mmCIF file of C-alpha atoms and ligand atoms in Angstrom:
data_model
loop_
_atom_site.group_PDB
_atom_site.id
_atom_site.type_symbol
_atom_site.label_atom_id
_atom_site.label_comp_id
_atom_site.label_asym_id
_atom_site.label_seq_id
_atom_site.Cartn_x
_atom_site.Cartn_y
_atom_site.Cartn_z
ATOM 1 C CA MET A 1 0.000 0.000 0.000
ATOM 2 C CA VAL A 2 2.924 2.312 0.658
ATOM 3 C CA ASP A 3 6.561 2.383 -0.475
ATOM 4 C CA LEU A 4 8.466 3.690 2.517
ATOM 5 C CA LYS A 5 11.728 2.235 1.258
ATOM 6 C CA GLY A 6 11.494 4.038 -2.079
ATOM 7 C CA GLN A 7 10.726 7.313 -0.361
ATOM 8 C CA TYR A 8 13.539 6.897 2.171
ATOM 9 C CA THR A 9 16.087 6.059 -0.530
ATOM 10 C CA LYS A 10 15.552 9.491 -2.098
ATOM 11 C CA ILE A 11 16.341 11.335 1.145
ATOM 12 C CA GLU A 12 18.653 8.768 2.704
ATOM 13 C CA LYS A 13 21.701 10.986 2.975
ATOM 14 C CA GLN A 14 19.921 13.899 4.661
ATOM 15 C CA ILE A 15 18.021 11.619 7.018
ATOM 16 C CA ASP A 16 21.077 9.603 8.030
ATOM 17 C CA GLU A 17 23.082 12.763 8.686
ATOM 18 C CA LYS A 18 20.366 14.297 10.836
ATOM 19 C CA VAL A 19 19.810 11.103 12.818
ATOM 20 C CA LEU A 20 23.543 10.743 13.476
ATOM 21 C CA GLU A 21 23.676 14.359 14.609
ATOM 22 C CA VAL A 22 20.978 13.649 17.184
ATOM 23 C CA LEU A 23 22.747 10.486 18.341
ATOM 24 C CA LYS A 24 25.928 12.459 18.894
ATOM 25 C CA SER A 25 24.132 15.368 20.574
ATOM 26 C CA THR A 26 22.633 13.048 23.238
ATOM 27 C CA ALA A 27 19.622 15.414 23.402
ATOM 28 C CA TYR A 28 17.257 12.532 22.807
ATOM 29 C CA ILE A 29 14.187 13.913 24.547
ATOM 30 C CA ASN A 30 12.843 17.464 24.266
ATOM 31 C CA GLY A 31 15.980 18.495 22.421
ATOM 32 C CA PRO A 32 16.408 21.420 20.036
ATOM 33 C CA GLU A 33 15.185 19.307 17.098
ATOM 34 C CA VAL A 34 11.769 18.941 18.720
ATOM 35 C CA HIS A 35 11.506 22.656 19.363
ATOM 36 C CA ALA A 36 12.648 23.520 15.832
ATOM 37 C CA PHE A 37 10.170 21.086 14.284
ATOM 38 C CA GLN A 38 7.381 22.527 16.393
ATOM 39 C CA LYS A 39 8.156 26.045 15.103
ATOM 40 C CA GLU A 40 8.425 24.865 11.501
ATOM 41 C CA LEU A 41 5.119 23.028 11.675
ATOM 42 C CA GLU A 42 3.436 26.076 13.259
ATOM 43 C CA GLU A 43 4.644 28.108 10.306
ATOM 44 C CA TYR A 44 3.586 25.517 7.711
ATOM 45 C CA LEU A 45 0.094 25.213 9.191
ATOM 46 C CA GLY A 46 -0.327 28.890 10.012
ATOM 47 C CA VAL A 47 -1.273 28.044 13.586
ATOM 48 C CA LYS A 48 -0.107 29.698 16.805
ATOM 49 C CA ASN A 49 0.665 26.540 18.758
ATOM 50 C CA VAL A 50 1.874 23.072 17.900
ATOM 51 C CA ILE A 51 2.372 20.661 20.794
ATOM 52 C CA PRO A 52 4.254 17.532 19.689
ATOM 53 C CA CYS A 53 3.396 14.266 21.409
ATOM 54 C CA ALA A 54 3.952 10.520 21.154
ATOM 55 C CA ASN A 55 1.330 9.464 18.576
ATOM 56 C CA GLY A 56 -1.947 10.451 16.967
ATOM 57 C CA THR A 57 -4.090 8.588 19.472
ATOM 58 C CA ASP A 58 -2.438 10.387 22.393
ATOM 59 C CA ALA A 59 -2.889 13.652 20.497
ATOM 60 C CA LEU A 60 -6.652 13.090 20.381
ATOM 61 C CA GLN A 61 -6.832 12.009 23.990
ATOM 62 C CA ILE A 62 -4.797 14.938 25.261
ATOM 63 C CA ALA A 63 -6.641 17.464 23.090
ATOM 64 C CA ILE A 64 -9.927 16.287 24.574
ATOM 65 C CA MET A 65 -8.458 16.209 28.117
ATOM 66 C CA GLY A 66 -7.438 19.827 27.644
ATOM 67 C CA LEU A 67 -11.040 20.882 27.105
ATOM 68 C CA GLY A 68 -12.054 19.869 30.629
ATOM 69 C CA LEU A 69 -15.135 17.818 29.746
ATOM 70 C CA LYS A 70 -16.968 15.920 32.501
ATOM 71 C CA PRO A 71 -17.755 12.187 32.654
ATOM 72 C CA GLY A 72 -20.993 11.527 30.786
ATOM 73 C CA ASP A 73 -20.608 14.505 28.455
ATOM 74 C CA GLU A 74 -21.437 13.466 24.914
ATOM 75 C CA VAL A 75 -18.961 13.734 22.070
ATOM 76 C CA ILE A 76 -20.235 13.282 18.520
ATOM 77 C CA THR A 77 -17.950 11.640 15.979
ATOM 78 C CA ALA A 78 -18.065 9.736 12.710
ATOM 79 C CA ASP A 79 -19.084 6.074 12.588
ATOM 80 C CA PHE A 80 -16.715 5.451 9.697
ATOM 81 C CA THR A 81 -13.148 6.042 10.889
ATOM 82 C CA PHE A 82 -10.220 4.353 12.573
ATOM 83 C CA ALA A 83 -11.119 3.271 16.130
ATOM 84 C CA ALA A 84 -8.628 5.644 17.772
ATOM 85 C CA THR A 85 -11.082 8.494 17.434
ATOM 86 C CA VAL A 86 -13.828 6.863 19.459
ATOM 87 C CA GLU A 87 -11.504 4.923 21.775
ATOM 88 C CA VAL A 88 -10.108 7.997 23.487
ATOM 89 C CA ILE A 89 -13.602 9.380 24.069
ATOM 90 C CA GLY A 90 -14.523 6.184 25.904
ATOM 91 C CA LEU A 91 -11.246 6.062 27.822
ATOM 92 C CA LEU A 92 -11.949 9.532 29.214
ATOM 93 C CA ASN A 93 -15.365 8.362 30.489
ATOM 94 C CA LEU A 94 -17.110 10.582 27.994
ATOM 95 C CA THR A 95 -19.987 9.179 25.954
ATOM 96 C CA PRO A 96 -19.173 8.700 22.282
ATOM 97 C CA VAL A 97 -22.107 9.366 19.968
ATOM 98 C CA LEU A 98 -21.432 7.847 16.562
ATOM 99 C CA VAL A 99 -23.168 9.321 13.548
ATOM 100 C CA ASP A 100 -23.410 8.425 9.875
ATOM 101 C CA VAL A 101 -21.175 9.832 7.150
ATOM 102 C CA GLU A 102 -21.845 11.182 3.659
ATOM 103 C CA LYS A 103 -21.587 8.453 1.058
ATOM 104 C CA ASP A 104 -19.731 10.656 -1.434
ATOM 105 C CA SER A 105 -17.078 12.238 0.776
ATOM 106 C CA PHE A 106 -16.923 9.506 3.481
ATOM 107 C CA ASN A 107 -16.931 12.359 6.011
ATOM 108 C CA ILE A 108 -19.292 13.136 8.897
ATOM 109 C CA ASN A 109 -22.880 13.868 7.861
ATOM 110 C CA ILE A 110 -24.075 17.294 8.973
ATOM 111 C CA ASP A 111 -27.763 16.375 9.307
ATOM 112 C CA ALA A 112 -26.769 13.349 11.378
ATOM 113 C CA ILE A 113 -24.803 15.626 13.740
ATOM 114 C CA LYS A 114 -27.830 17.906 14.144
ATOM 115 C CA LYS A 115 -30.066 14.941 14.911
ATOM 116 C CA ALA A 116 -27.641 13.597 17.534
ATOM 117 C CA ILE A 117 -27.353 16.760 19.601
ATOM 118 C CA THR A 118 -28.740 16.599 23.145
ATOM 119 C CA PRO A 119 -28.330 18.885 26.164
ATOM 120 C CA LYS A 120 -25.339 16.698 27.132
ATOM 121 C CA THR A 121 -23.462 17.215 23.858
ATOM 122 C CA LYS A 122 -20.206 19.055 24.507
ATOM 123 C CA ALA A 123 -18.005 18.434 21.466
ATOM 124 C CA ILE A 124 -17.825 17.263 17.878
ATOM 125 C CA VAL A 125 -14.840 15.360 16.449
ATOM 126 C CA PRO A 126 -14.907 15.574 12.656
ATOM 127 C CA VAL A 127 -12.395 13.222 11.045
ATOM 128 C CA HIS A 128 -10.890 14.373 7.760
ATOM 129 C CA LEU A 129 -11.036 10.883 6.328
ATOM 130 C CA TYR A 130 -8.723 9.619 3.575
ATOM 131 C CA GLY A 131 -7.232 13.098 3.080
ATOM 132 C CA GLN A 132 -10.011 15.622 2.546
ATOM 133 C CA CYS A 133 -11.666 17.936 5.042
ATOM 134 C CA ALA A 134 -15.117 17.377 6.454
ATOM 135 C CA ASN A 135 -17.680 20.148 5.941
ATOM 136 C CA MET A 136 -16.085 22.375 8.581
ATOM 137 C CA GLU A 137 -18.096 25.521 7.963
ATOM 138 C CA ALA A 138 -21.298 23.607 8.719
ATOM 139 C CA VAL A 139 -19.674 21.894 11.728
ATOM 140 C CA LEU A 140 -18.548 25.264 13.097
ATOM 141 C CA GLU A 141 -22.055 26.699 12.677
ATOM 142 C CA ILE A 142 -23.585 23.871 14.687
ATOM 143 C CA ALA A 143 -20.839 24.187 17.289
ATOM 144 C CA LYS A 144 -21.459 27.898 17.668
ATOM 145 C CA GLU A 145 -25.205 27.475 17.975
ATOM 146 C CA HIS A 146 -24.884 24.795 20.676
ATOM 147 C CA ASN A 147 -21.695 26.034 22.328
ATOM 148 C CA LEU A 148 -19.646 22.928 21.470
ATOM 149 C CA PHE A 149 -15.931 22.300 21.088
ATOM 150 C CA VAL A 150 -14.629 21.115 17.726
ATOM 151 C CA ILE A 151 -11.655 18.746 17.701
ATOM 152 C CA GLU A 152 -10.363 17.899 14.221
ATOM 153 C CA ASP A 153 -8.779 14.495 13.689
ATOM 154 C CA THR A 154 -6.294 15.340 10.942
ATOM 155 C CA ALA A 155 -4.294 12.090 11.085
ATOM 156 C CA GLN A 156 -5.131 11.372 7.427
ATOM 157 C CA ALA A 157 -5.283 14.905 6.042
ATOM 158 C CA ILE A 158 -2.243 16.910 7.077
ATOM 159 C CA GLY A 159 -1.465 19.404 4.320
ATOM 160 C CA SER A 160 -4.981 19.637 2.952
ATOM 161 C CA SER A 161 -6.689 23.045 3.010
ATOM 162 C CA TYR A 162 -10.247 24.137 3.569
ATOM 163 C CA THR A 163 -11.760 27.100 1.734
ATOM 164 C CA PHE A 164 -14.564 29.039 3.427
ATOM 165 C CA LYS A 165 -17.487 30.651 1.595
ATOM 166 C CA ASP A 166 -15.807 34.054 1.958
ATOM 167 C CA GLY A 167 -12.799 32.768 0.020
ATOM 168 C CA SER A 168 -10.407 32.539 2.965
ATOM 169 C CA SER A 169 -8.701 29.239 3.602
ATOM 170 C CA LYS A 170 -7.074 27.358 6.465
ATOM 171 C CA LYS A 171 -5.075 24.197 6.785
ATOM 172 C CA ALA A 172 -6.818 21.084 8.068
ATOM 173 C CA GLY A 173 -6.441 20.840 11.825
ATOM 174 C CA THR A 174 -6.370 24.605 12.414
ATOM 175 C CA ILE A 175 -10.070 25.279 11.828
ATOM 176 C CA GLY A 176 -11.754 24.061 15.030
ATOM 177 C CA HIS A 177 -10.709 24.734 18.646
ATOM 178 C CA VAL A 178 -8.024 22.103 18.472
ATOM 179 C CA GLY A 179 -6.657 19.703 15.858
ATOM 180 C CA THR A 180 -4.577 16.560 16.064
ATOM 181 C CA THR A 181 -2.405 14.514 13.759
ATOM 182 C CA SER A 182 -0.281 11.390 13.591
ATOM 183 C CA PHE A 183 3.224 10.925 12.190
ATOM 184 C CA PHE A 184 2.879 7.135 11.958
ATOM 185 C CA PRO A 185 5.223 6.012 9.137
ATOM 186 C CA SER A 186 2.465 5.420 6.575
ATOM 187 C CA LYS A 187 0.719 8.753 7.158
ATOM 188 C CA ASN A 188 1.268 11.567 4.651
ATOM 189 C CA LEU A 189 3.873 13.152 6.931
ATOM 190 C CA GLY A 190 5.330 10.056 8.528
ATOM 191 C CA CYS A 191 8.346 9.644 10.783
ATOM 192 C CA TYR A 192 10.256 6.387 11.337
ATOM 193 C CA GLY A 193 8.520 5.385 14.508
ATOM 194 C CA ASP A 194 5.596 6.858 16.408
ATOM 195 C CA GLY A 195 4.779 10.533 16.628
ATOM 196 C CA GLY A 196 1.887 12.947 16.821
ATOM 197 C CA ALA A 197 0.960 16.563 17.424
ATOM 198 C CA ILE A 198 -1.805 18.828 18.673
ATOM 199 C CA PHE A 199 -2.575 22.216 17.069
ATOM 200 C CA THR A 200 -4.462 25.188 18.456
ATOM 201 C CA ASN A 201 -4.728 28.937 18.044
ATOM 202 C CA ASP A 202 -5.962 29.219 21.637
ATOM 203 C CA ASP A 203 -2.934 30.144 23.777
ATOM 204 C CA ASP A 204 -4.657 29.251 27.056
ATOM 205 C CA LEU A 205 -5.599 25.807 25.770
ATOM 206 C CA ALA A 206 -2.054 25.347 24.425
ATOM 207 C CA HIS A 207 -0.670 26.139 27.884
ATOM 208 C CA ILE A 208 -2.976 23.591 29.511
ATOM 209 C CA ILE A 209 -2.039 20.942 26.934
ATOM 210 C CA ARG A 210 1.720 21.585 27.230
ATOM 211 C CA GLY A 211 1.467 20.745 30.914
ATOM 212 C CA MET A 212 -0.776 17.760 30.287
ATOM 213 C CA VAL A 213 1.650 16.034 27.936
ATOM 214 C CA ASN A 214 4.257 16.371 30.651
ATOM 215 C CA HIS A 215 2.651 14.737 33.710
ATOM 216 C CA GLY A 216 0.414 17.718 34.407
ATOM 217 C CA MET A 217 3.457 19.810 35.354
ATOM 218 C CA TYR A 218 3.423 23.567 34.809
ATOM 219 C CA LYS A 219 6.357 24.065 37.155
ATOM 220 C CA ARG A 220 8.936 21.341 37.682
ATOM 221 C CA TYR A 221 7.623 18.742 40.159
ATOM 222 C CA TYR A 222 4.403 20.659 40.807
ATOM 223 C CA HIS A 223 1.537 18.624 39.378
ATOM 224 C CA ASP A 224 -1.579 20.769 38.988
ATOM 225 C CA VAL A 225 -3.660 18.286 37.005
ATOM 226 C CA VAL A 226 -3.494 14.590 36.193
ATOM 227 C CA GLY A 227 -1.454 14.454 33.020
ATOM 228 C CA VAL A 228 0.234 11.855 30.862
ATOM 229 C CA ASN A 229 3.708 11.243 29.495
ATOM 230 C CA SER A 230 3.552 11.759 25.769
ATOM 231 C CA ARG A 231 6.620 12.973 23.902
ATOM 232 C CA LEU A 232 7.893 13.141 20.355
ATOM 233 C CA ASP A 233 11.526 12.067 20.538
ATOM 234 C CA SER A 234 14.364 14.060 18.998
ATOM 235 C CA ILE A 235 15.244 11.471 16.341
ATOM 236 C CA GLN A 236 11.684 11.489 15.024
ATOM 237 C CA ALA A 237 11.605 15.291 15.116
ATOM 238 C CA ALA A 238 14.860 15.429 13.127
ATOM 239 C CA ILE A 239 13.382 13.076 10.514
ATOM 240 C CA LEU A 240 10.203 15.138 10.339
ATOM 241 C CA ARG A 241 12.275 18.293 9.812
ATOM 242 C CA VAL A 242 13.736 16.718 6.681
ATOM 243 C CA LYS A 243 10.310 15.602 5.456
ATOM 244 C CA LEU A 244 8.144 18.648 6.263
ATOM 245 C CA PRO A 245 9.570 20.759 3.394
ATOM 246 C CA LEU A 246 8.755 17.835 1.085
ATOM 247 C CA LEU A 247 5.148 17.451 2.256
ATOM 248 C CA ASN A 248 3.561 19.620 -0.445
ATOM 249 C CA GLY A 249 5.467 17.692 -3.096
ATOM 250 C CA TYR A 250 4.368 14.423 -1.510
ATOM 251 C CA CYS A 251 0.752 15.604 -1.607
ATOM 252 C CA GLU A 252 1.119 16.534 -5.284
ATOM 253 C CA ALA A 253 2.556 13.110 -6.132
ATOM 254 C CA ARG A 254 -0.439 11.479 -4.448
ATOM 255 C CA GLN A 255 -2.859 13.809 -6.250
ATOM 256 C CA LYS A 256 -1.260 12.928 -9.575
ATOM 257 C CA SER A 257 -1.659 9.209 -8.966
ATOM 258 C CA ALA A 258 -5.237 9.801 -7.802
ATOM 259 C CA ALA A 259 -5.987 11.696 -11.021
ATOM 260 C CA PHE A 260 -4.593 8.791 -13.038
ATOM 261 C CA TYR A 261 -6.782 6.317 -11.162
ATOM 262 C CA THR A 262 -9.903 8.470 -11.450
ATOM 263 C CA ASN A 263 -9.417 8.965 -15.158
ATOM 264 C CA ALA A 264 -8.865 5.254 -15.731
ATOM 265 C CA PHE A 265 -12.031 4.299 -13.834
ATOM 266 C CA SER A 266 -14.229 7.141 -15.095
ATOM 267 C CA SER A 267 -16.092 5.069 -17.679
ATOM 268 C CA ASN A 268 -16.569 2.023 -15.456
ATOM 269 C CA LYS A 269 -20.224 2.094 -14.328
ATOM 270 C CA ASN A 270 -19.609 -0.298 -11.448
ATOM 271 C CA ILE A 271 -16.946 1.877 -9.859
ATOM 272 C CA VAL A 272 -17.458 5.124 -7.956
ATOM 273 C CA THR A 273 -14.251 7.142 -7.765
ATOM 274 C CA PRO A 274 -13.611 9.417 -4.765
ATOM 275 C CA ALA A 275 -15.532 12.697 -4.901
ATOM 276 C CA VAL A 276 -13.606 15.751 -3.759
ATOM 277 C CA SER A 277 -15.851 18.234 -1.920
ATOM 278 C CA ASP A 278 -15.608 21.740 -3.364
ATOM 279 C CA TYR A 279 -14.504 23.338 -0.067
ATOM 280 C CA THR A 280 -11.378 21.221 0.394
ATOM 281 C CA THR A 281 -8.259 19.974 -1.281
ATOM 282 C CA HIS A 282 -7.663 16.234 -1.133
ATOM 283 C CA VAL A 283 -4.233 14.913 -0.179
ATOM 284 C CA PHE A 284 -5.200 11.269 -0.778
ATOM 285 C CA HIS A 285 -3.918 9.508 2.275
ATOM 286 C CA GLN A 286 -6.080 6.763 0.795
ATOM 287 C CA TYR A 287 -7.526 6.351 -2.673
ATOM 288 C CA THR A 288 -10.818 4.600 -1.998
ATOM 289 C CA LEU A 289 -13.264 3.252 -4.559
ATOM 290 C CA GLN A 290 -16.839 2.074 -4.091
ATOM 291 C CA ILE A 291 -17.556 -1.124 -6.019
ATOM 292 C CA LEU A 292 -21.241 -1.268 -6.931
ATOM 293 C CA ASN A 293 -21.708 -4.726 -8.460
ATOM 294 C CA GLY A 294 -21.283 -6.695 -5.246
ATOM 295 C CA LYS A 295 -17.844 -7.975 -6.269
ATOM 296 C CA ARG A 296 -15.778 -5.963 -3.794
ATOM 297 C CA ASP A 297 -14.600 -8.992 -1.818
ATOM 298 C CA GLU A 298 -13.782 -10.905 -4.987
ATOM 299 C CA LEU A 299 -11.851 -7.907 -6.296
ATOM 300 C CA HIS A 300 -9.914 -7.724 -3.031
ATOM 301 C CA GLN A 301 -8.787 -11.345 -3.479
ATOM 302 C CA HIS A 302 -8.200 -11.005 -7.216
ATOM 303 C CA LEU A 303 -5.866 -8.042 -6.665
ATOM 304 C CA LEU A 304 -3.959 -9.923 -3.957
ATOM 305 C CA ASP A 305 -3.623 -12.885 -6.330
ATOM 306 C CA ASN A 306 -2.072 -10.485 -8.842
ATOM 307 C CA GLY A 307 0.363 -9.050 -6.328
ATOM 308 C CA ILE A 308 -1.531 -5.781 -5.894
ATOM 309 C CA PRO A 309 -1.849 -4.700 -2.256
ATOM 310 C CA ASN A 310 -5.253 -3.295 -1.318
ATOM 311 C CA ALA A 311 -7.235 -2.808 1.860
ATOM 312 C CA ILE A 312 -10.747 -2.437 3.203
ATOM 313 C CA TYR A 313 -10.934 0.677 5.366
ATOM 314 C CA TYR A 314 -13.141 -0.039 7.283
ATOM 315 C CA PRO A 315 -14.885 -3.432 7.167
ATOM 316 C CA VAL A 316 -16.931 -2.912 10.346
ATOM 317 C CA PRO A 317 -18.402 0.495 11.228
ATOM 318 C CA LEU A 318 -17.707 1.538 14.797
ATOM 319 C CA HIS A 319 -21.361 1.313 15.902
ATOM 320 C CA SER A 320 -21.204 -2.433 15.073
ATOM 321 C CA GLN A 321 -17.959 -3.073 16.960
ATOM 322 C CA LYS A 322 -18.269 -5.004 20.212
ATOM 323 C CA ALA A 323 -16.445 -2.288 22.133
ATOM 324 C CA TYR A 324 -18.642 0.559 20.891
ATOM 325 C CA ALA A 325 -22.046 -0.977 20.198
ATOM 326 C CA ASP A 326 -24.865 0.624 22.172
ATOM 327 C CA GLU A 327 -28.611 0.093 22.492
ATOM 328 C CA ARG A 328 -29.159 3.721 21.574
ATOM 329 C CA TYR A 329 -28.031 3.076 18.040
ATOM 330 C CA ASN A 330 -30.585 2.346 15.360
ATOM 331 C CA GLU A 331 -29.401 0.668 12.137
ATOM 332 C CA ALA A 332 -31.654 2.962 10.110
ATOM 333 C CA ASP A 333 -29.428 5.866 11.156
ATOM 334 C CA PHE A 334 -26.345 4.312 9.541
ATOM 335 C CA VAL A 335 -27.402 3.911 5.932
ATOM 336 C CA ALA A 336 -24.115 5.148 4.484
ATOM 337 C CA THR A 337 -21.682 3.310 6.755
ATOM 338 C CA ASN A 338 -23.668 0.073 6.446
ATOM 339 C CA GLU A 339 -23.346 0.328 2.683
ATOM 340 C CA LEU A 340 -19.747 1.554 2.545
ATOM 341 C CA LYS A 341 -18.489 -1.351 4.659
ATOM 342 C CA ASN A 342 -19.500 -3.628 1.751
ATOM 343 C CA THR A 343 -18.370 -1.460 -1.170
ATOM 344 C CA VAL A 344 -15.130 0.344 -0.269
ATOM 345 C CA ILE A 345 -11.689 -0.756 -1.331
ATOM 346 C CA SER A 346 -8.472 1.255 -1.104
ATOM 347 C CA LEU A 347 -5.784 0.898 -3.747
ATOM 348 C CA PRO A 348 -2.031 1.419 -3.332
ATOM 349 C CA MET A 349 -1.406 5.113 -2.718
ATOM 350 C CA HIS A 350 1.951 6.657 -1.957
ATOM 351 C CA THR A 351 4.562 9.044 -3.270
ATOM 352 C CA GLU A 352 6.501 6.534 -5.358
ATOM 353 C CA LEU A 353 3.823 5.072 -7.675
ATOM 354 C CA ASP A 354 4.967 5.081 -11.299
ATOM 355 C CA LYS A 355 3.018 4.968 -14.551
ATOM 356 C CA GLU A 356 3.686 1.290 -15.137
ATOM 357 C CA GLN A 357 2.344 0.365 -11.712
ATOM 358 C CA LEU A 358 -0.702 2.597 -12.125
ATOM 359 C CA GLU A 359 -1.436 1.114 -15.548
ATOM 360 C CA PHE A 360 -1.152 -2.426 -14.229
ATOM 361 C CA ILE A 361 -3.377 -1.708 -11.231
ATOM 362 C CA THR A 362 -6.082 0.112 -13.182
ATOM 363 C CA LYS A 363 -6.130 -2.488 -15.973
ATOM 364 C CA THR A 364 -6.394 -5.335 -13.461
ATOM 365 C CA VAL A 365 -9.283 -3.615 -11.656
ATOM 366 C CA ASN A 366 -11.168 -2.633 -14.825
ATOM 367 C CA ASP A 367 -10.772 -6.048 -16.473
ATOM 368 C CA PHE A 368 -12.085 -7.825 -13.386
ATOM 369 C CA ILE A 369 -15.004 -5.505 -12.645
ATOM 370 C CA ASN A 370 -16.155 -5.326 -16.272
ATOM 371 C CA LYS A 371 -16.138 -9.111 -16.615
HETATM 372 C C1 LIG B 18 -3.726 6.820 12.255
HETATM 373 C C2 LIG B 18 -4.945 7.438 12.820
HETATM 374 C C3 LIG B 18 -5.041 7.787 14.173
HETATM 375 C C4 LIG B 18 -4.043 7.347 15.211
HETATM 376 O O1 LIG B 18 -2.746 7.699 15.017
HETATM 377 P P1 LIG B 18 -1.571 6.852 15.749
HETATM 378 O O2 LIG B 18 -0.375 7.697 15.562
HETATM 379 O O3 LIG B 18 -1.490 5.546 15.067
HETATM 380 O O4 LIG B 18 -1.949 6.728 17.184
HETATM 381 C C5 LIG B 18 -6.150 8.476 14.608
HETATM 382 N N1 LIG B 18 -7.147 8.792 13.763
HETATM 383 C C6 LIG B 18 -7.118 8.449 12.458
HETATM 384 C C7 LIG B 18 -8.248 8.846 11.586
HETATM 385 C C8 LIG B 18 -6.022 7.757 11.946
HETATM 386 O O5 LIG B 18 -6.004 7.415 10.650
#
C-alpha cells in the first residue's frame, strides 16, 4: 500500500546525517530538534501553537483532556473512521455518539450531527477521512449554535486546506478549537517510529495541553492536574524536519496518482471514484473506490492474487464493533456506513507510484469488474 523504502532512498543521505547528529548530541528527549520542528510546523500550518506528542491517538486524547469535559458529556464523531477516534472518548469516560457519514465524501454527515445533539453534547470530532476535510463551515455553525468544542482528527489529512465561503482558507487541523495529527510512518507526513501533534490557536488551551503532555506539570515537580507522558523524541523530530519541506510535493505526487486512477475508472459504471468536496483539497492519504456490483470482496482477493496490495478501510463500522455498540443506536441511522463497509476498497497510494504500476493496477481492476 505504501513504499516507505522508495521514499527513504531518495532522502537517505539527509536523514542519516540528521539522525547521526541527534545520536551524537545526546539530546534525545525534548531536544532542540523537537523545538525547531514545532516552530516549523506552526509556520507551515499557520497556527499559533503546535504541541508535539507521542502518537496520533495520544494527540486526540490529550486534546480532549485539555477541554475539561466531565464524565458523561457526549462527544459526537463519525461512525466510519479508525477506532482511535472513538476509543479515546470512551477512555476519558465521555460518551461517544457515533453518527453516519456522507456516502460521497466519506466524512461526517451534517444532518446526522444535528439529529444527535442533546443537552449533554459538549463536542464534535470531525475526522478528515482519507485526506479531505469534512464540511467544517457547517460543523462550526452547529458548534457555535450549541456552544460545542470542535476537535479535528487530521491524522489522514495533514497538508490539505479548507476554503470558506468568503474565500479565505485554512489548513486542516487549524479550523476548530483544536486539531490533532499522527506521524505514523504510513501517514502523509510520517516519521520512522511513532509521533503525533496537537494544534491550536488558543494560547490558554495550548498552555494547559503543554502541561498535560508532561505529567500535568506547569512548574517542575508541581503537578496541577493529572497528566500523561507523551513525547515526540528528537530522532523522530529530526526526521520530520527533513520531510516537512517535502510534504507539499508528496501531496502533489499522491494527487497525480489519484488523477490517473480516477481517469482510468471514469467510464466504469460499477466503480465510484472518490468525490472531492468543493470546499477542500484532497491529499489522498487513501484512494478509496466504491464497487457497486457486489464484487468488492472478490476484487480484493483477485488483486492480492495479482500481487496488488489493497485494503478495506473499514470493514466494520464503529457502531457495530463489540467495544462501541450501544442500544441507543438504530441501524436505520447508519445507511451510508452500512453500505460503505461492503463497497469500499483502497488501492495502493503513496509518493513513489509510477506509470507502469498505475497502468497495471487500473487495468487489473477494470478487467475484473467489467467481466
Ligand atoms: C492513524 C490514525 C489515528 C491514530 O494515530 P496513531 O499515531 O497511530 O496513534 C487516529 N485517527 C485516524 C483517523 C487515523 O487514521
